[in-house]
Each structure stands twice: as C-alpha cells, then as structure tokens.
PDB file of C-alpha atoms in Angstrom:
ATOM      1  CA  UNK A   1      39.505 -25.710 -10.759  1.00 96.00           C
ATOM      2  CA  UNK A   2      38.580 -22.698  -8.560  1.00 97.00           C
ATOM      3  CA  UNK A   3      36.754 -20.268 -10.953  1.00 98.00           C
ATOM      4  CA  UNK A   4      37.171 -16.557 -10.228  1.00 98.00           C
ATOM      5  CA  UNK A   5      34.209 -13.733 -10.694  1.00 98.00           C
ATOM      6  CA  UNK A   6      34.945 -10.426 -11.052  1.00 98.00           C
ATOM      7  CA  UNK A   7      32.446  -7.879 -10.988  1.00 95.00           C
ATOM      8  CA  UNK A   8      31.238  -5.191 -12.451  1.00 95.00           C
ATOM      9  CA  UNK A   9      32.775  -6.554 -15.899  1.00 97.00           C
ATOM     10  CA  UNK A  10      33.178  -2.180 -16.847  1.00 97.00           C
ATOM     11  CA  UNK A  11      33.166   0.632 -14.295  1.00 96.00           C
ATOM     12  CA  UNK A  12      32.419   4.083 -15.743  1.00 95.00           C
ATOM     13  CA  UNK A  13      33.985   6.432 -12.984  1.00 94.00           C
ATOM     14  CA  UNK A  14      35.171  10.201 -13.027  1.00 94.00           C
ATOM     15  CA  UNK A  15      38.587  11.005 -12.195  1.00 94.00           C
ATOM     16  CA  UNK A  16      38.888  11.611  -8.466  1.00 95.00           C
ATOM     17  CA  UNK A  17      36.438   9.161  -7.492  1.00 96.00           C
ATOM     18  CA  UNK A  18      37.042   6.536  -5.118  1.00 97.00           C
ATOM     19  CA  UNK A  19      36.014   2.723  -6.505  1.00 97.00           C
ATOM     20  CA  UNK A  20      36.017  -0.898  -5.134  1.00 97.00           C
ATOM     21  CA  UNK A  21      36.426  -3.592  -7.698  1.00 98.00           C
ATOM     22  CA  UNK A  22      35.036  -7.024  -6.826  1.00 98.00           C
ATOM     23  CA  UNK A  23      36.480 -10.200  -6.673  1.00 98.00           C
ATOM     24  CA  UNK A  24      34.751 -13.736  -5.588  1.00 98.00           C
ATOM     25  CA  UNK A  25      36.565 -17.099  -6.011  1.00 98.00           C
ATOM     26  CA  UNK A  26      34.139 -20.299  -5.941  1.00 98.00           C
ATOM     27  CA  UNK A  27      35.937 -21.583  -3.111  1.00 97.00           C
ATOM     28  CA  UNK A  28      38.361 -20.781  -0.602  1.00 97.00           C
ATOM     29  CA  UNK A  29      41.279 -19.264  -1.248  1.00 96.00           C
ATOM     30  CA  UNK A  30      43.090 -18.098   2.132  1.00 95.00           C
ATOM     31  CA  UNK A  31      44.333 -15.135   1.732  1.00 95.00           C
ATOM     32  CA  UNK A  32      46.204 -16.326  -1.896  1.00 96.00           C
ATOM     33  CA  UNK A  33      45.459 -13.311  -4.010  1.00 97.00           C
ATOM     34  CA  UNK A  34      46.779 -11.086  -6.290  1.00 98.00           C
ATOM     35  CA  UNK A  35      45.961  -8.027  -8.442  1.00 98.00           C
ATOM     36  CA  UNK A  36      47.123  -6.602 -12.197  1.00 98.00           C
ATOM     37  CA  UNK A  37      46.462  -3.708 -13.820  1.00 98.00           C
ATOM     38  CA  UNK A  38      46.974  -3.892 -17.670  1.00 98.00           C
ATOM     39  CA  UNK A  39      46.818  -1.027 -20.038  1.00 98.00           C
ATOM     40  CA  UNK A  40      46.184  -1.536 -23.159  1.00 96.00           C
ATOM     41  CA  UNK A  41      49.109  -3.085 -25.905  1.00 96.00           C
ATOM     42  CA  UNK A  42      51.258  -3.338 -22.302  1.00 97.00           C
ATOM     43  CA  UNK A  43      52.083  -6.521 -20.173  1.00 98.00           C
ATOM     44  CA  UNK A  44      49.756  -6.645 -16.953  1.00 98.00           C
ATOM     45  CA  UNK A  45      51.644  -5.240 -13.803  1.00 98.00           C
ATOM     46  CA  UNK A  46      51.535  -6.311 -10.393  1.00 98.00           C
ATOM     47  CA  UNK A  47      49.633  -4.426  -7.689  1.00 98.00           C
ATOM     48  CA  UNK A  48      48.372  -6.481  -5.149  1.00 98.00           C
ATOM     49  CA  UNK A  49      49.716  -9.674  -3.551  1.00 96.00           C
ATOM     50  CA  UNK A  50      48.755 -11.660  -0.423  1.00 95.00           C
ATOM     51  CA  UNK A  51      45.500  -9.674  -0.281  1.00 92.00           C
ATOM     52  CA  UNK A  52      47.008  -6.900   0.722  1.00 96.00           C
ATOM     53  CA  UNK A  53      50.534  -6.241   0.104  1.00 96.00           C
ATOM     54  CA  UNK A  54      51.751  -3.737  -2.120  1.00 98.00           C
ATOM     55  CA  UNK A  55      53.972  -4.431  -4.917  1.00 97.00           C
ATOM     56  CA  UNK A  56      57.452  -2.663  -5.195  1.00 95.00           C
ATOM     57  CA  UNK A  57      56.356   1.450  -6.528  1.00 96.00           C
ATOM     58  CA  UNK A  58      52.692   0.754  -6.160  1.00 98.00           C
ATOM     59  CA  UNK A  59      51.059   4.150  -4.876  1.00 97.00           C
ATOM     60  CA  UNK A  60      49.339   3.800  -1.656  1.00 97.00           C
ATOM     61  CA  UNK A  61      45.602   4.744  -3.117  1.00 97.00           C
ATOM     62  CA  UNK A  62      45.747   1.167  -4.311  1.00 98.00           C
ATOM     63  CA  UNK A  63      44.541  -1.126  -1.343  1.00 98.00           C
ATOM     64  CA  UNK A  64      43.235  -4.589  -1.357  1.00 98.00           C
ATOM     65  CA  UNK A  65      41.271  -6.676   1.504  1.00 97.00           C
ATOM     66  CA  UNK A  66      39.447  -9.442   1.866  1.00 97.00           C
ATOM     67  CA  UNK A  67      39.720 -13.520   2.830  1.00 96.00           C
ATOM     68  CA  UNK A  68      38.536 -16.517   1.748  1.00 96.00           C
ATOM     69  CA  UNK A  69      36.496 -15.924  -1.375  1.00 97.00           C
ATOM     70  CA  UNK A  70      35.161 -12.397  -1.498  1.00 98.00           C
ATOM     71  CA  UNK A  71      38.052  -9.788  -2.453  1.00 98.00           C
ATOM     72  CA  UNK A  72      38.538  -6.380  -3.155  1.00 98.00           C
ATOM     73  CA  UNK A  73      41.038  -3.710  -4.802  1.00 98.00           C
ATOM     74  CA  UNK A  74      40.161   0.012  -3.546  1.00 98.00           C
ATOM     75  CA  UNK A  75      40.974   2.940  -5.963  1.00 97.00           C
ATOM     76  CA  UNK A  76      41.182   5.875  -3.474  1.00 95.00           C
ATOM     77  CA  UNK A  77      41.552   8.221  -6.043  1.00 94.00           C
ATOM     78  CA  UNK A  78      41.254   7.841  -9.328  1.00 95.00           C
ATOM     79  CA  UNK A  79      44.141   8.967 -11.345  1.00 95.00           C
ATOM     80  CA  UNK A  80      44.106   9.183 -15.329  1.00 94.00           C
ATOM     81  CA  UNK A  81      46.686   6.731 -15.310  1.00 95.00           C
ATOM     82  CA  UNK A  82      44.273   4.227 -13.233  1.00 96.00           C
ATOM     83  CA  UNK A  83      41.989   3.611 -16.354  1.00 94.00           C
ATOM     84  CA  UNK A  84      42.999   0.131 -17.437  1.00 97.00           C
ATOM     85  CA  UNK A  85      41.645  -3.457 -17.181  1.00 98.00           C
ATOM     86  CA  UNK A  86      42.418  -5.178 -13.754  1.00 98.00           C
ATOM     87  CA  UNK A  87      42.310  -8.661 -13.000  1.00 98.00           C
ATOM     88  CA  UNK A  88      42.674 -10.775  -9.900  1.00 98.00           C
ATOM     89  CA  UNK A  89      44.306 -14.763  -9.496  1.00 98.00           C
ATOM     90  CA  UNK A  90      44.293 -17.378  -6.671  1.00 97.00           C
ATOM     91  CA  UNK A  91      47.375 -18.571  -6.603  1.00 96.00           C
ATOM     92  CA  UNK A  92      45.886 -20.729  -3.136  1.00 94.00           C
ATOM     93  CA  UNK A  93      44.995 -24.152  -5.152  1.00 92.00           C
ATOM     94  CA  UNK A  94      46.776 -24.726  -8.060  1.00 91.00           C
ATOM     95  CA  UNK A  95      47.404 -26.062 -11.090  1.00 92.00           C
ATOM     96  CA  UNK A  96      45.780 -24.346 -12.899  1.00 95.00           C
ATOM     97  CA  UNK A  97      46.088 -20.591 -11.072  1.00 96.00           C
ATOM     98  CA  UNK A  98      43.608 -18.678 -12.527  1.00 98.00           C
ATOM     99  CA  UNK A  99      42.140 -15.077 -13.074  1.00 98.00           C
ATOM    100  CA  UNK A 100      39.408 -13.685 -13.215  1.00 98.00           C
ATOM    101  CA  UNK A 101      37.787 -12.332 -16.400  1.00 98.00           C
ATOM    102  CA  UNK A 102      38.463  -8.524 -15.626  1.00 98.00           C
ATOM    103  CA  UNK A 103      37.163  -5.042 -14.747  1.00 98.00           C
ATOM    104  CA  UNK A 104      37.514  -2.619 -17.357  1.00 98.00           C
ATOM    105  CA  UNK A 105      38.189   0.963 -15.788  1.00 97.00           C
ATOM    106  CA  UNK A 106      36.498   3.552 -18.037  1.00 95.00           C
ATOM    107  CA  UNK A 107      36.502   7.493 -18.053  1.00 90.00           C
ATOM    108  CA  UNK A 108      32.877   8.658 -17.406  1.00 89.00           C
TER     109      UNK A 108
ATOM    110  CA  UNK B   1      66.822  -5.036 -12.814  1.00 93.00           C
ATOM    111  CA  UNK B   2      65.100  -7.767 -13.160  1.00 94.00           C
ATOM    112  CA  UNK B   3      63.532  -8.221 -16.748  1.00 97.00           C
ATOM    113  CA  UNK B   4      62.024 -10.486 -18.970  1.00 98.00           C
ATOM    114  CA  UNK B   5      62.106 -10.549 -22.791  1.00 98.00           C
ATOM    115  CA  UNK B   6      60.313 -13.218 -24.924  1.00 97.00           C
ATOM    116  CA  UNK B   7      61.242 -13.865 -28.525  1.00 97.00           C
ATOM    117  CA  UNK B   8      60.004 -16.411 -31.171  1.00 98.00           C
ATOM    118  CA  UNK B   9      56.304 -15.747 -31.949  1.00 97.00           C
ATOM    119  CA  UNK B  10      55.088 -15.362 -35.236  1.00 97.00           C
ATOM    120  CA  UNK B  11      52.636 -17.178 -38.123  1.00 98.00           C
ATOM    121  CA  UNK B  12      51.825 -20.973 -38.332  1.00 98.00           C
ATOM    122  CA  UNK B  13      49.826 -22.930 -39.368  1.00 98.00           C
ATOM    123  CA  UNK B  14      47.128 -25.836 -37.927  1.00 98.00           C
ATOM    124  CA  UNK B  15      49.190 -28.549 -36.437  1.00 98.00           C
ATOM    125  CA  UNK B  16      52.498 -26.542 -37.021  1.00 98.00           C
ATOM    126  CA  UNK B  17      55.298 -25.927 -34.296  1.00 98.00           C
ATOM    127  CA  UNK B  18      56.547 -22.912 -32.608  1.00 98.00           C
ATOM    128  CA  UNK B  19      59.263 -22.649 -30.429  1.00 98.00           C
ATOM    129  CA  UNK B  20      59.396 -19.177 -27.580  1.00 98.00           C
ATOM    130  CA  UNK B  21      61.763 -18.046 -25.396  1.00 98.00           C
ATOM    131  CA  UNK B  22      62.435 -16.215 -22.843  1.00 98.00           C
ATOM    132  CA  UNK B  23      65.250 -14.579 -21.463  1.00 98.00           C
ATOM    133  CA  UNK B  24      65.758 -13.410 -17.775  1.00 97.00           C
ATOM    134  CA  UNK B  25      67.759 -11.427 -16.530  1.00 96.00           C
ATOM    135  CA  UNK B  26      68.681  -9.778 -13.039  1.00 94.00           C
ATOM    136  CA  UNK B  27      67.684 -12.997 -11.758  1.00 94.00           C
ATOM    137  CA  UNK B  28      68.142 -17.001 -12.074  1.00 92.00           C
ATOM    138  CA  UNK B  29      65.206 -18.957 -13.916  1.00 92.00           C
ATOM    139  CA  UNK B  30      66.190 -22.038 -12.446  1.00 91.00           C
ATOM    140  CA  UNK B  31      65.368 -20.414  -8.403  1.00 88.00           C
ATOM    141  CA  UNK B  32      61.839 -19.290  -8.906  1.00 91.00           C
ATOM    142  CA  UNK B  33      58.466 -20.237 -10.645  1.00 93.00           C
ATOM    143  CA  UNK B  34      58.404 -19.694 -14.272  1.00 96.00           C
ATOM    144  CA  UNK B  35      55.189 -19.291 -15.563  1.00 97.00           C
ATOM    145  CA  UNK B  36      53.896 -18.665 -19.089  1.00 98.00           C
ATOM    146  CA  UNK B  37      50.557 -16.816 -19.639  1.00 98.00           C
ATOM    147  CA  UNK B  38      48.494 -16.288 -22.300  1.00 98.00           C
ATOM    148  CA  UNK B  39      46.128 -13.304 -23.989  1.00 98.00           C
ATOM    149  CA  UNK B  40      43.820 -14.019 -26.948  1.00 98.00           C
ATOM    150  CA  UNK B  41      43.180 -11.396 -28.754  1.00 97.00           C
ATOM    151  CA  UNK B  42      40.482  -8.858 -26.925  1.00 96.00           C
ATOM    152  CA  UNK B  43      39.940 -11.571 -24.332  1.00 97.00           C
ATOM    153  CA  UNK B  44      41.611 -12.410 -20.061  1.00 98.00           C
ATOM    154  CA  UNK B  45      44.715 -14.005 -19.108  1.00 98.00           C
ATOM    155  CA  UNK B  46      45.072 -17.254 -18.628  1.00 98.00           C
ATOM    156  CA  UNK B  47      47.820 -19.827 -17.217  1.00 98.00           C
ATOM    157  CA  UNK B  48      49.389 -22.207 -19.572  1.00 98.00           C
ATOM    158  CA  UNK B  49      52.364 -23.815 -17.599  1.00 98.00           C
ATOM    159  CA  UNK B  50      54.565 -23.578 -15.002  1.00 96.00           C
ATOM    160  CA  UNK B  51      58.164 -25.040 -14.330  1.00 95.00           C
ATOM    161  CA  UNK B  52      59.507 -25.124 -10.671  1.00 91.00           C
ATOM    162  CA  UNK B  53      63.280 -24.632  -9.952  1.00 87.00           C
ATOM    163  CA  UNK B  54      63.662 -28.770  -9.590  1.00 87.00           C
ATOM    164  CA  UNK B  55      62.080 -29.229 -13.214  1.00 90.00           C
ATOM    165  CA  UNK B  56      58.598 -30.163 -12.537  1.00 93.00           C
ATOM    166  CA  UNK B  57      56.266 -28.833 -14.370  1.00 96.00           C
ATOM    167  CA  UNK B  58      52.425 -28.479 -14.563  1.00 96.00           C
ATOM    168  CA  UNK B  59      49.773 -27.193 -17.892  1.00 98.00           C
ATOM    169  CA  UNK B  60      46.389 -26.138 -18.683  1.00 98.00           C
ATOM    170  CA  UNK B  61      44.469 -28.826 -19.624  1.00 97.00           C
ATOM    171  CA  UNK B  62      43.962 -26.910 -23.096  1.00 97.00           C
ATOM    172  CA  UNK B  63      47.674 -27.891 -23.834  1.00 98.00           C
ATOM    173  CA  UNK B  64      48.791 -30.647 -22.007  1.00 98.00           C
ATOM    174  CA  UNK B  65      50.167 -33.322 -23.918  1.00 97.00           C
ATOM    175  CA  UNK B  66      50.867 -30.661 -26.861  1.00 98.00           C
ATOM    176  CA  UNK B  67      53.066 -27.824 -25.162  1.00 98.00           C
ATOM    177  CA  UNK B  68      56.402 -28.368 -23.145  1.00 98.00           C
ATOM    178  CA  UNK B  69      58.068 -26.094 -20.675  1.00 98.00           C
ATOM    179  CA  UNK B  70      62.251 -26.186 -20.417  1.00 97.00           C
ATOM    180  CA  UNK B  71      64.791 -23.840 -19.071  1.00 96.00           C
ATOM    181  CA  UNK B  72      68.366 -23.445 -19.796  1.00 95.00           C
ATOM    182  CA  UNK B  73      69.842 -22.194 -16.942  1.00 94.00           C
ATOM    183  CA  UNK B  74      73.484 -21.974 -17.888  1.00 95.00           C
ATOM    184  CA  UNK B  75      71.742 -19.317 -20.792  1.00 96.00           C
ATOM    185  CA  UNK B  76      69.353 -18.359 -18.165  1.00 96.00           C
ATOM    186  CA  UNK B  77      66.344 -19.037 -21.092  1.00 97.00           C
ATOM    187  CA  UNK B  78      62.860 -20.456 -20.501  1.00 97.00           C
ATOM    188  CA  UNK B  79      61.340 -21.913 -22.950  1.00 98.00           C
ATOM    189  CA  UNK B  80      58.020 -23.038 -24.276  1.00 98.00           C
ATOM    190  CA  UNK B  81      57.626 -25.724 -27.148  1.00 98.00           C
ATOM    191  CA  UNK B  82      54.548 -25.602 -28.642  1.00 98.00           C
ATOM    192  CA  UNK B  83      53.751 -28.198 -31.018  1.00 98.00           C
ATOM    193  CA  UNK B  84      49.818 -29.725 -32.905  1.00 98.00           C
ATOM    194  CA  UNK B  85      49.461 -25.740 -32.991  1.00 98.00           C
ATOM    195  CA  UNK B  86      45.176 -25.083 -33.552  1.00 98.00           C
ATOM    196  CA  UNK B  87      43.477 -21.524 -33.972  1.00 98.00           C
ATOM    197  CA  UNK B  88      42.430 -21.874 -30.569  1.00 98.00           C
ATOM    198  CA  UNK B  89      46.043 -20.981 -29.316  1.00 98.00           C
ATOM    199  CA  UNK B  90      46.650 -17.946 -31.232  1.00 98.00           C
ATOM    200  CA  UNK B  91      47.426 -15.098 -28.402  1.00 98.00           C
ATOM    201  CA  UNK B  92      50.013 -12.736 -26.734  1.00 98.00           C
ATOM    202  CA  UNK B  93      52.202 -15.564 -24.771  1.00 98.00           C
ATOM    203  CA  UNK B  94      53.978 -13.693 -21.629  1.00 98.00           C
ATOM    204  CA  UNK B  95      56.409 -15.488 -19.432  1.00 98.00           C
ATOM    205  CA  UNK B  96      56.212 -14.226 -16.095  1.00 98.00           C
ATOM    206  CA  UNK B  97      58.458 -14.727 -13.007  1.00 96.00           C
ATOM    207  CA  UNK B  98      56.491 -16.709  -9.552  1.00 93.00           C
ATOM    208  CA  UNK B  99      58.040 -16.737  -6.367  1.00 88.00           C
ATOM    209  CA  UNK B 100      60.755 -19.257  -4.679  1.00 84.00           C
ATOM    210  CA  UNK B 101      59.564 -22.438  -5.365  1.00 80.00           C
ATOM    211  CA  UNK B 102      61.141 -23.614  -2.106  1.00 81.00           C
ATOM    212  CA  UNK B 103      58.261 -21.635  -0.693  1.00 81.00           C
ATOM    213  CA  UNK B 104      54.272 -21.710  -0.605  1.00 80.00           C
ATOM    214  CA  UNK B 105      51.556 -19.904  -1.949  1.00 82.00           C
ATOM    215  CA  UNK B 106      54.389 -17.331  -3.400  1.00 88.00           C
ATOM    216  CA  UNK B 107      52.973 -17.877  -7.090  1.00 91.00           C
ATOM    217  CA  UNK B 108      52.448 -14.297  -7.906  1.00 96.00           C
ATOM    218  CA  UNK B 109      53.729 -13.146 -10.765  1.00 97.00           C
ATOM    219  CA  UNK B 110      56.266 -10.102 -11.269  1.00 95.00           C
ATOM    220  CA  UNK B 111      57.431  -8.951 -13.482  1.00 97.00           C
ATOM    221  CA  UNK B 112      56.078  -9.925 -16.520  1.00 98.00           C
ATOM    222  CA  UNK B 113      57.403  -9.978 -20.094  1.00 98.00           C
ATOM    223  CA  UNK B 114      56.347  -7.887 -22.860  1.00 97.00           C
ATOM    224  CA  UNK B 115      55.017 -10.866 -24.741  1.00 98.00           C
ATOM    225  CA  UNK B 116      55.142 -12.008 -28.327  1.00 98.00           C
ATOM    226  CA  UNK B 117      52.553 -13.281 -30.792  1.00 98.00           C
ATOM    227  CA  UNK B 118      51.551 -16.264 -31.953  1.00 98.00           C
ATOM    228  CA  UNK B 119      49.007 -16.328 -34.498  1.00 98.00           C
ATOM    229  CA  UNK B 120      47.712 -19.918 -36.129  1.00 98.00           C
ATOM    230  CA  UNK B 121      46.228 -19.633 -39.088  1.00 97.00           C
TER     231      UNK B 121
END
C-alpha cells in the first residue's frame, strides 16, 4: 500500500499570502495525483488532477507540480474561501488509492 | 449536470446491515469507476471500494469479505451493501465518480456526492 504524507498537518496563513502544501508518497507514483479541497459539513471537491491539471471552474491561483513522490498544491493568493482542509491521493498503484491525512488551512 | 446523490444511511447496530445508494445522474454508472469513500467523524478520507464498468470490483482490506459493491444500470444506482456492521465503520460514506475504466491511471474522483451517515452503535 503506498502511504501518503502530507505536511504541515495545519497552516496558519493571512489572507493574501501565497502557500505551498506538501505532499510525499512512500513510493513512486508517476505523475498519478490528485488534489481536494473540503470545507467543512461539504463533500471534498476536485482541484488538481494529473499533477497539474486543473479541474473544470478551478481558479488559476491553484497550481500543482511535482513527480514521483514529492508533490505540491500552490495557493497564489489566498482567498477567504481557500480556508479548508486539502488532501492529496495516488491513484498510480492501486487498490487501495489512498490520501493523505490532510492540511488544514487556517486564518492567522 | 452530472450529480450524485446517496441515500440510505442511518443507525445500526454491531453486526447489523445497511444498505446505500447512490444515484447518478448526467452520466452512466456502468461507463466509469465508481468509487465509495469514507469520513469518520473529525478524521481523512479513505477508499472503501471500487466497481469498474465490466463488474469487477476491488475493497479496503477493513471491509473485504463484509461490504459489497453493485450497480443497477438500467436505474443508473450504485450501491453499497454493508453487512457484520462494527463501530469502526461509522462515517460519512460518499460515492464518487473515477474516470473511464477503459482507460489508465484516470481514477480521480469528480464529482462527489454529498454523503450520508452511517452511525453503528
């Protein structure tokens, strides 16, 4: 089972800011990636898939990169809306796909 | 538009049964990945089962042997039977739509339903 880390587990940030959530997978996974935003008492939503590829009405301050088994999602500007939990799966080597544990978004 | 709803969560209790559902529409069940995911309370996600559009279908290790994954596809319904029910599974279950399982590596999932409870106590 590939196990992914994400780090920091909570990110205070100010609105505005630019942030860089982390994302490390215990082995390869390509470029097999994808990110979710959930707000609280609401069904995660798609950002990020293949790496790097926006979902369908995804702004464009949302970016991801990476390959392999180091990841990242890039906030380029925080928005109020942006506060939330995100998580990131391999979908590379599966069953079972998994997540990681999350990155909560707070307001500083 | 392409939209999930899930339906039949609730109370039960150890070893009891539970039956959810999930209705699709804007799209066919039966052409894509159907996943269902899972949310204890305050914790992550994680995977419980998927069904591909020829009727395989895979499960966590926490409920293999105990859940089953079907799909009606003349109602255009998953569903996920969940029987020997323990605390341990009480959670938001979503179902979530994957990619074309004719394809690989496409098992992202969008969109997602709004989920429904099941709590086992």
């Amino acid at each position: 089972e590939i196990v992914m880390t994400q780090s920091p587990a909570t990110l205070s940030v100010s609105p505005g800011e630019r942030v860089t959530l982390s994302c490390r997978a215990s082995q390869t996974v390509s470029s097999n990636v994808a990110w979710y935003q959930q707000k609280p008492g609401q069904a995660p939503r798609l950002l990020i898939y293949s790496r790097s590829t926006r979902a369908t009405g995804i702004p464009a301050r949302f970016s991801g990169s990476g390959y392999g088994t180091e990841f990242t999602l890039t906030i380029s500007s925080l928005q109020s809306e942006d506060f939330a939990v995100y998580y990131c799966q391999q979908y590379d080597n599966w069953p079972p796909i998994t997540f990681g544990q999350g990155t909560r978004l707070e307001i500083k | 538009e392409v939209q999930l709803v899930e339906s039949g969560g609730g109370l039960v209790q150890p070893g009891g049964s539970l039956r959810l559902s999930c209705a699709a529409s804007g799209f066919g069940v039966s052409s894509n990945f159907m996943n269902w995911v899972r949310q204890a309370p305050g914790k992550g996600l994680q995977w419980v089962s998927v069904i591909y559009s020829g009727g395989r279908a895979y499960y966590a290790d926490s409920v293999k042997g105990r859940f089953t994954v079907s799909r009606d596809n003349s109602k255009n319904i998953l569903y996920l039977q969940m029987n020997s029910l323990r605390a341990e599974d009480t959670a938001v279950y979503y179902c979530a739509r994957g990619g074309d399982s004719a394809m690989v590596n496409v098992n992202w999932f969008d969109p997602w339903g709004q989920g429904t409870l099941v709590t086992v106590s």
